[in-house]
């Protein structure tokens, strides 16, 4: 079966709007959290988020094109374009039938949905909806737009599994290349849910931090005083490619995806299994497929949302699976910097993991002031400052509401 490598990266995130800026933000421990500007959040329990700074669609799209794209799809197009350019793909030479797009979003065009329904409610007795309402809202449309732009006629669809969505997209692309169904994929995910419905909905679940007094440091994975995640927005894209195909065109290779895991907690719609059984199993499945042992892993980019239950269950799973080696690895939660990009989290965190491997630097878990005593104190959580480390093999974890767990093992070549 084919080997699968990563040959291109693209990202638009709250701490950097391209790969270079994103990496600078990661290694310097930059917080992307600030007051919400997308809407008036004064009456909301949470008034801060990790927004893309200074974003203007006119910098990327003409007015006519932007009107047809929800913000989540705009972020998708930007990240995908960066990855395609970074990969050096010659679009005139590759086989478009063997090139596909698998793109994820946990929620899709929620801003479009909110705008259209609000307009209907306040617009009087005659229903008036934009002809772009449905095409802008649906979660699969970003994959469609990307395939149209590049003419990719291979497999094309979306994955939706809450916060595990874009890791599932990467896994699907990996599997289809392994099976010989395609040679190359644009994959990843995007999300744009910082609006009244997104913030209000997560507030009502008590899933999101309400620490308005310390908004800049409110994303606190593993900290005793964490009180939920900080919402982020943006997108991340990876080019996954058949190894021989990449060699034949002289592509640069960032790393190889060697193992994947997918499990379900089958426990609760929002809470993780308290013993981290699903997290344990998903990492074990990914390791088993990779052919590596627990002692081969140097770094884990954890899901690490800063929710009270999630951080404990994930670290418990790591200790249970890795045993004594758990204390030799580096662990970090980059959501402490970017916030939680929901369906796009897996993509930008896989990218963070790959950049860490290629630069031999582990990005930190910032805002970790008072470690939770329920979390094993022997773990190296890469506290508040990046650490130099040679990373040969790494894991990126993502878990979603509904009990969805996804994990990938990435190897440096």
Coordinates of N, CA, C and O in Angstrom, one line a residue, residues 163-244:
X163 N -15.5 18.7 17.0 CA -14.1 19.2 17.1 C -13.1 18.2 16.5 O -11.9 18.6 16.4
X164 N -13.5 17.0 16.2 CA -12.6 16.1 15.5 C -12.7 16.1 14.0 O -12.1 15.3 13.3
X165 N -13.5 17.0 13.5 CA -13.9 17.0 12.0 C -12.6 17.0 11.1 O -12.6 16.2 10.2
X166 N -11.7 17.9 11.3 CA -10.6 18.0 10.4 C -9.6 16.9 10.5 O -8.9 16.6 9.6
X167 N -9.5 16.4 11.7 CA -8.6 15.2 11.8 C -9.2 14.0 11.1 O -8.5 13.2 10.4
X168 N -10.5 13.9 11.2 CA -11.2 12.9 10.4 C -11.0 13.1 8.9 O -10.9 12.1 8.1
X169 N -11.0 14.4 8.4 CA -10.7 14.7 7.0 C -9.3 14.2 6.6 O -9.1 13.6 5.6
X170 N -8.4 14.5 7.5 CA -7.0 14.1 7.2 C -6.9 12.5 7.1 O -6.3 12.0 6.2
X171 N -7.6 11.9 8.1 CA -7.6 10.4 8.1 C -8.2 9.8 6.8 O -7.7 8.9 6.2
X172 N -9.3 10.4 6.4 CA -10.0 9.9 5.2 C -9.1 10.1 4.0 O -9.0 9.2 3.1
X173 N -8.4 11.2 3.9 CA -7.5 11.5 2.8 C -6.3 10.4 2.8 O -6.0 9.9 1.8
X174 N -5.8 10.2 4.0 CA -4.8 9.2 4.2 C -5.2 7.8 3.7 O -4.6 7.1 2.9
X175 N -6.4 7.4 4.1 CA -6.9 6.1 3.8 C -7.2 5.9 2.3 O -6.9 4.9 1.7
X176 N -7.7 7.0 1.6 CA -8.0 6.9 0.2 C -6.7 6.8 -0.6 O -6.7 6.1 -1.6
X177 N -5.7 7.5 -0.2 CA -4.4 7.4 -0.9 C -3.8 6.0 -0.7 O -3.3 5.4 -1.6
X178 N -3.9 5.5 0.6 CA -3.4 4.2 0.9 C -4.1 3.1 0.0 O -3.4 2.2 -0.4
X179 N -5.3 3.3 -0.2 CA -6.1 2.4 -1.0 C -6.0 2.5 -2.5 O -6.6 1.8 -3.3
X180 N -5.2 3.5 -2.9 CA -5.0 3.8 -4.4 C -6.2 4.5 -5.0 O -6.3 4.5 -6.3
X181 N -7.1 5.1 -4.3 CA -8.2 5.8 -4.8 C -7.9 7.2 -5.3 O -8.6 7.8 -6.1
X182 N -6.7 7.7 -4.9 CA -6.3 9.1 -5.4 C -4.8 9.2 -5.1 O -4.2 8.4 -4.3
X183 N -4.2 10.2 -5.7 CA -2.7 10.4 -5.5 C -2.5 11.6 -4.6 O -1.4 11.7 -4.0
X184 N -3.4 12.5 -4.5 CA -3.2 13.8 -3.8 C -4.5 14.4 -3.3 O -5.5 14.3 -4.0
X185 N -4.5 14.9 -2.1 CA -5.6 15.6 -1.6 C -5.3 17.0 -1.0 O -4.2 17.1 -0.4
X186 N -6.2 17.9 -1.2 CA -6.2 19.1 -0.3 C -7.2 18.8 0.8 O -8.3 18.4 0.6
X187 N -6.7 18.8 2.0 CA -7.5 18.5 3.2 C -7.3 19.5 4.3 O -6.4 20.3 4.2
X188 N -8.2 19.4 5.3 CA -8.1 20.3 6.4 C -9.5 20.7 6.9 O -10.4 20.0 6.7
X189 N -9.6 21.9 7.4 CA -10.9 22.4 8.0 C -10.9 23.8 8.3 O -9.8 24.5 8.4
X190 N -12.1 24.4 8.4 CA -12.2 25.8 8.7 C -13.5 26.0 9.5 O -14.4 25.2 9.5
X191 N -13.5 27.1 10.3 CA -14.6 27.4 11.2 C -14.7 28.9 11.4 O -13.7 29.6 11.5
X192 N -15.9 29.4 11.5 CA -16.2 30.8 11.8 C -17.5 30.9 12.5 O -18.5 31.3 12.0
X193 N -17.4 30.7 13.8 CA -18.6 30.7 14.7 C -18.6 31.7 15.8 O -19.4 31.6 16.7
X194 N -17.8 32.7 15.6 CA -17.7 33.8 16.7 C -18.8 34.8 16.3 O -18.6 35.8 15.6
X195 N -20.0 34.5 16.7 CA -21.2 35.3 16.5 C -22.2 35.1 17.6 O -21.9 34.3 18.5
X196 N -23.3 35.8 17.6 CA -24.3 35.7 18.7 C -24.7 34.3 18.9 O -24.8 33.8 20.1
X197 N -25.0 33.5 17.9 CA -25.5 32.1 18.0 C -24.4 31.2 18.6 O -24.6 30.4 19.5
X198 N -23.2 31.3 18.0 CA -22.1 30.5 18.5 C -21.7 30.7 19.9 O -21.6 29.8 20.7
X199 N -21.5 32.0 20.3 CA -21.1 32.3 21.6 C -22.2 32.1 22.6 O -22.0 31.5 23.7
X200 N -23.4 32.5 22.2 CA -24.6 32.2 23.1 C -24.8 30.8 23.4 O -25.1 30.3 24.5
X201 N -24.7 30.0 22.3 CA -25.0 28.5 22.4 C -24.0 27.8 23.3 O -24.3 27.0 24.2
X202 N -22.7 28.1 23.1 CA -21.7 27.5 24.0 C -21.7 28.0 25.4 O -21.4 27.3 26.3
X203 N -22.1 29.3 25.6 CA -22.3 29.8 26.9 C -23.4 29.1 27.6 O -23.3 28.7 28.8
X204 N -24.5 28.8 26.9 CA -25.6 28.1 27.6 C -25.2 26.7 28.0 O -25.8 26.1 29.0
X205 N -24.2 26.1 27.3 CA -23.7 24.8 27.7 C -22.7 24.8 28.9 O -22.3 23.8 29.4
X206 N -22.3 26.0 29.2 CA -21.2 26.2 30.2 C -19.9 25.6 29.8 O -19.2 25.1 30.6
X207 N -19.7 25.5 28.4 CA -18.5 24.9 27.9 C -17.3 25.9 27.7 O -16.2 25.6 27.6
X208 N -17.7 27.2 27.7 CA -16.7 28.2 27.3 C -16.4 29.1 28.5 O -17.2 29.4 29.3
X209 N -15.1 29.6 28.5 CA -14.6 30.4 29.6 C -15.4 31.7 29.6 O -15.8 32.3 28.6
X210 N -15.7 32.2 30.8 CA -16.4 33.5 31.1 C -15.4 34.4 31.8 O -15.9 35.4 32.5
X211 N -14.2 34.2 31.8 CA -13.2 34.9 32.6 C -12.9 36.2 31.9 O -11.7 36.5 31.4
X212 N -13.9 37.1 31.8 CA -13.7 38.4 31.1 C -12.6 39.3 31.8 O -12.0 40.1 31.1
X213 N -12.4 39.1 33.1 CA -11.5 40.0 33.8 C -10.0 39.7 33.3 O -9.1 40.5 33.5
X214 N -9.8 38.4 32.9 CA -8.4 38.0 32.5 C -8.5 37.3 31.1 O -8.0 36.3 30.9
X215 N -9.2 38.0 30.2 CA -9.5 37.5 28.9 C -8.2 37.1 28.1 O -8.3 36.1 27.3
X216 N -7.2 37.8 28.3 CA -5.9 37.5 27.5 C -5.3 36.1 27.9 O -4.7 35.5 27.1
X217 N -5.5 35.7 29.1 CA -5.0 34.4 29.6 C -6.0 33.4 30.0 O -5.8 32.5 30.7
X218 N -7.2 33.6 29.4 CA -8.4 32.8 29.9 C -8.3 31.3 29.3 O -8.9 30.4 29.9
X219 N -7.6 31.1 28.2 CA -7.4 29.8 27.7 C -6.3 29.1 28.5 O -5.1 29.3 28.2
X220 N -6.7 28.2 29.4 CA -5.8 27.7 30.4 C -5.8 26.2 30.5 O -6.2 25.6 31.5
X221 N -5.4 25.5 29.4 CA -5.4 24.0 29.5 C -4.5 23.6 30.7 O -3.4 24.1 30.9
X222 N -5.0 22.6 31.4 CA -4.3 21.9 32.5 C -4.2 22.7 33.8 O -3.7 22.3 34.8
X223 N -4.6 24.0 33.7 CA -4.5 24.9 34.9 C -5.7 24.6 35.9 O -6.8 24.4 35.4
X224 N -5.4 24.7 37.1 CA -6.5 24.4 38.1 C -7.6 25.4 38.0 O -8.8 25.0 38.3
X225 N -7.4 26.6 37.5 CA -8.4 27.6 37.4 C -9.0 27.8 36.0 O -9.6 28.8 35.7
X226 N -8.8 26.8 35.2 CA -9.5 26.8 33.9 C -11.0 26.7 34.1 O -11.5 26.1 35.0
X227 N -11.7 27.4 33.1 CA -13.2 27.4 33.3 C -13.8 27.2 31.9 O -15.0 27.6 31.7
X228 N -13.1 26.5 31.0 CA -13.7 26.3 29.7 C -12.8 26.8 28.5 O -11.8 27.5 28.8
X229 N -13.2 26.5 27.3 CA -12.4 26.9 26.2 C -12.7 28.3 25.8 O -13.7 28.9 26.1
X230 N -11.8 28.9 25.0 CA -11.9 30.2 24.3 C -12.1 29.9 22.9 O -11.4 29.2 22.2
X231 N -13.2 30.5 22.3 CA -13.5 30.2 20.9 C -12.5 30.9 20.0 O -12.2 32.0 20.2
X232 N -12.1 30.1 18.9 CA -11.3 30.6 17.9 C -11.9 30.5 16.5 O -13.0 29.9 16.4
X233 N -11.3 31.0 15.5 CA -11.8 30.9 14.2 C -10.6 30.8 13.2 O -9.4 31.2 13.6
X234 N -10.8 30.4 12.0 CA -9.8 30.3 11.0 C -9.8 29.0 10.2 O -10.9 28.3 10.2
X235 N -8.7 28.6 9.7 CA -8.6 27.4 8.9 C -7.2 26.9 8.7 O -6.2 27.7 8.8
X236 N -7.1 25.6 8.5 CA -5.8 25.0 8.2 C -5.9 24.0 7.1 O -6.9 23.3 7.0
X237 N -4.9 23.9 6.2 CA -4.9 23.0 5.1 C -3.6 22.3 5.0 O -2.5 22.9 5.2
X238 N -3.7 21.0 4.6 CA -2.5 20.2 4.3 C -2.7 19.6 3.0 O -3.8 19.1 2.6
X239 N -1.6 19.4 2.2 CA -1.6 18.6 1.0 C -1.0 17.3 1.4 O 0.1 17.1 1.9
X240 N -1.9 16.2 1.3 CA -1.5 14.9 1.5 C -1.3 14.2 0.1 O -2.1 14.4 -0.8
X241 N -0.2 13.4 0.0 CA 0.2 13.0 -1.3 C 0.8 11.6 -1.2 O 1.5 11.3 -0.2
X242 N 0.6 10.8 -2.2 CA 1.3 9.5 -2.4 C 2.8 9.8 -2.4 O 3.3 10.7 -3.2
X243 N 3.5 9.0 -1.7 CA 5.0 9.3 -1.5 C 5.7 9.2 -2.9 O 6.5 10.1 -3.2
X244 N 5.4 8.2 -3.7 CA 6.1 8.1 -5.0 C 5.7 9.2 -5.9 O 6.5 9.7 -6.7

